[in-house]
PDB file of C-alpha atoms in Angstrom:
ATOM      1  CA  LEU A   1       0.094   0.014   0.065  1.00 43.00           C
ATOM      2  CA  PRO A   2       1.540   3.652  -0.447  1.00 51.00           C
ATOM      3  CA  ALA A   3       1.910   5.643   2.133  1.00 53.00           C
ATOM      4  CA  ALA A   4      -0.436   8.314   0.822  1.00 53.00           C
ATOM      5  CA  VAL A   5      -3.013   6.227   1.710  1.00 51.00           C
ATOM      6  CA  LEU A   6      -1.850   5.223   5.009  1.00 69.00           C
ATOM      7  CA  LEU A   7      -1.426   8.970   5.833  1.00 74.00           C
ATOM      8  CA  LYS A   8      -4.930  10.250   4.932  1.00 72.00           C
ATOM      9  CA  ASP A   9      -6.901   7.506   6.977  1.00 77.00           C
ATOM     10  CA  THR A  10      -4.260   8.461  10.006  1.00 81.00           C
ATOM     11  CA  LYS A  11      -5.598  10.277  12.893  1.00 83.00           C
ATOM     12  CA  LEU A  12      -4.169  13.531  13.491  1.00 83.00           C
ATOM     13  CA  MET A  13      -2.880  12.543  17.395  1.00 86.00           C
ATOM     14  CA  ASP A  14      -0.551   9.711  15.231  1.00 85.00           C
ATOM     15  CA  VAL A  15       0.514  12.507  12.473  1.00 85.00           C
ATOM     16  CA  LYS A  16       3.643  13.392  12.495  1.00 87.00           C
ATOM     17  CA  LEU A  17       5.145  16.738  12.341  1.00 89.00           C
ATOM     18  CA  GLY A  18       6.773  16.685   9.178  1.00 89.00           C
ATOM     19  CA  GLN A  19       3.611  14.968   7.384  1.00 86.00           C
ATOM     20  CA  LEU A  20       1.434  17.710   9.130  1.00 88.00           C
ATOM     21  CA  GLY A  21       1.601  19.623   5.779  1.00 88.00           C
ATOM     22  CA  SER A  22       0.808  16.940   3.084  1.00 87.00           C
ATOM     23  CA  TRP A  23      -1.891  15.567   6.041  1.00 84.00           C
ATOM     24  CA  LEU A  24      -3.866  18.350   6.414  1.00 87.00           C
ATOM     25  CA  ALA A  25      -3.555  19.467   2.212  1.00 88.00           C
ATOM     26  CA  MET A  26      -5.692  15.680   2.143  1.00 86.00           C
ATOM     27  CA  ARG A  27      -8.385  16.660   3.834  1.00 86.00           C
ATOM     28  CA  ASP A  28     -11.600  17.490   3.072  1.00 86.00           C
ATOM     29  CA  PHE A  29     -12.483  21.454   3.599  1.00 89.00           C
ATOM     30  CA  THR A  30     -16.221  22.335   1.316  1.00 91.00           C
ATOM     31  CA  PRO A  31     -19.145  22.896   3.610  1.00 92.00           C
ATOM     32  CA  GLY A  32     -19.774  18.920   3.047  1.00 92.00           C
ATOM     33  CA  GLY A  33     -16.568  17.977   4.345  1.00 89.00           C
ATOM     34  CA  ILE A  34     -16.809  20.319   7.245  1.00 91.00           C
ATOM     35  CA  LEU A  35     -20.156  19.617   7.963  1.00 95.00           C
ATOM     36  CA  GLY A  36     -19.293  15.684   8.133  1.00 92.00           C
ATOM     37  CA  ALA A  37     -16.484  15.981  10.211  1.00 89.00           C
ATOM     38  CA  MET A  38     -18.725  18.025  12.660  1.00 93.00           C
ATOM     39  CA  ARG A  39     -21.472  15.066  12.548  1.00 96.00           C
ATOM     40  CA  ARG A  40     -18.647  12.585  13.186  1.00 92.00           C
ATOM     41  CA  GLY A  41     -17.366  14.868  16.509  1.00 90.00           C
ATOM     42  CA  TYR A  42     -20.583  15.075  17.312  1.00 92.00           C
ATOM     43  CA  ASP A  43     -21.430  11.155  17.363  1.00 93.00           C
ATOM     44  CA  ARG A  44     -18.139  10.089  18.419  1.00 90.00           C
ATOM     45  CA  TYR A  45     -18.741  12.677  21.666  1.00 87.00           C
ATOM     46  CA  TYR A  46     -22.725  11.577  22.227  1.00 89.00           C
ATOM     47  CA  ASN A  47     -21.417   7.985  22.171  1.00 88.00           C
ATOM     48  CA  LYS A  48     -18.876   8.716  24.676  1.00 86.00           C
ATOM     49  CA  TYR A  49     -19.934  10.435  27.041  1.00 80.00           C
ATOM     50  CA  ILE A  50     -24.404  11.020  26.518  1.00 79.00           C
ATOM     51  CA  ASN A  51     -25.090   7.405  25.413  1.00 81.00           C
ATOM     52  CA  VAL A  52     -23.228   5.205  28.232  1.00 76.00           C
ATOM     53  CA  LYS A  53     -24.992   2.615  30.340  1.00 76.00           C
ATOM     54  CA  LYS A  54     -23.869   4.061  33.877  1.00 74.00           C
ATOM     55  CA  GLY A  55     -23.237   7.529  32.879  1.00 67.00           C
ATOM     56  CA  GLY A  56     -22.453  10.444  34.996  1.00 73.00           C
ATOM     57  CA  LEU A  57     -22.230  14.225  34.826  1.00 80.00           C
ATOM     58  CA  GLY A  58     -19.125  14.386  32.489  1.00 78.00           C
ATOM     59  CA  GLY A  59     -20.437  15.075  29.337  1.00 76.00           C
ATOM     60  CA  ILE A  60     -23.123  17.423  30.155  1.00 81.00           C
ATOM     61  CA  SER A  61     -20.519  19.309  32.427  1.00 87.00           C
ATOM     62  CA  MET A  62     -18.387  19.632  29.528  1.00 85.00           C
ATOM     63  CA  VAL A  63     -20.542  21.312  27.684  1.00 86.00           C
ATOM     64  CA  LEU A  64     -21.862  23.957  30.241  1.00 92.00           C
ATOM     65  CA  ALA A  65     -17.917  24.385  30.256  1.00 93.00           C
ATOM     66  CA  GLY A  66     -17.830  25.220  26.355  1.00 92.00           C
ATOM     67  CA  TYR A  67     -21.026  27.347  26.696  1.00 93.00           C
ATOM     68  CA  ILE A  68     -19.650  29.509  30.198  1.00 94.00           C
ATOM     69  CA  VAL A  69     -16.326  29.977  27.667  1.00 93.00           C
ATOM     70  CA  LEU A  70     -18.297  30.905  24.438  1.00 92.00           C
ATOM     71  CA  SER A  71     -20.294  32.946  26.542  1.00 92.00           C
ATOM     72  CA  TYR A  72     -17.599  34.997  28.544  1.00 91.00           C
ATOM     73  CA  MET A  73     -15.280  35.335  25.499  1.00 90.00           C
ATOM     74  CA  TRP A  74     -18.785  36.746  23.592  1.00 89.00           C
ATOM     75  CA  SER A  75     -19.109  39.537  26.523  1.00 88.00           C
ATOM     76  CA  TYR A  76     -15.829  40.295  27.303  1.00 84.00           C
ATOM     77  CA  SER A  77     -14.437  40.377  23.217  1.00 74.00           C
ATOM     78  CA  HIS A  78     -13.045  43.894  23.953  1.00 72.00           C
ATOM     79  CA  ILE A  79      -9.934  41.921  26.133  1.00 65.00           C
TER      80      ILE A  79
END
């Protein structure tokens, strides 16, 4: 198998610094590609933190913390 095929399927955390430019060039930055990536991220988050047998407050508290940080940044944009 060519290395380019393997690099395309590699996750960001597994990409070496020298390969980062070519890895980014292989990404799909069209609106459909971006929406697909957001959907996969949401599905991964939902299945890891929300859709579990013994759930806790971890997933909901992360969403709440993210909302608080965004709200703070929007309210104090002059800083």
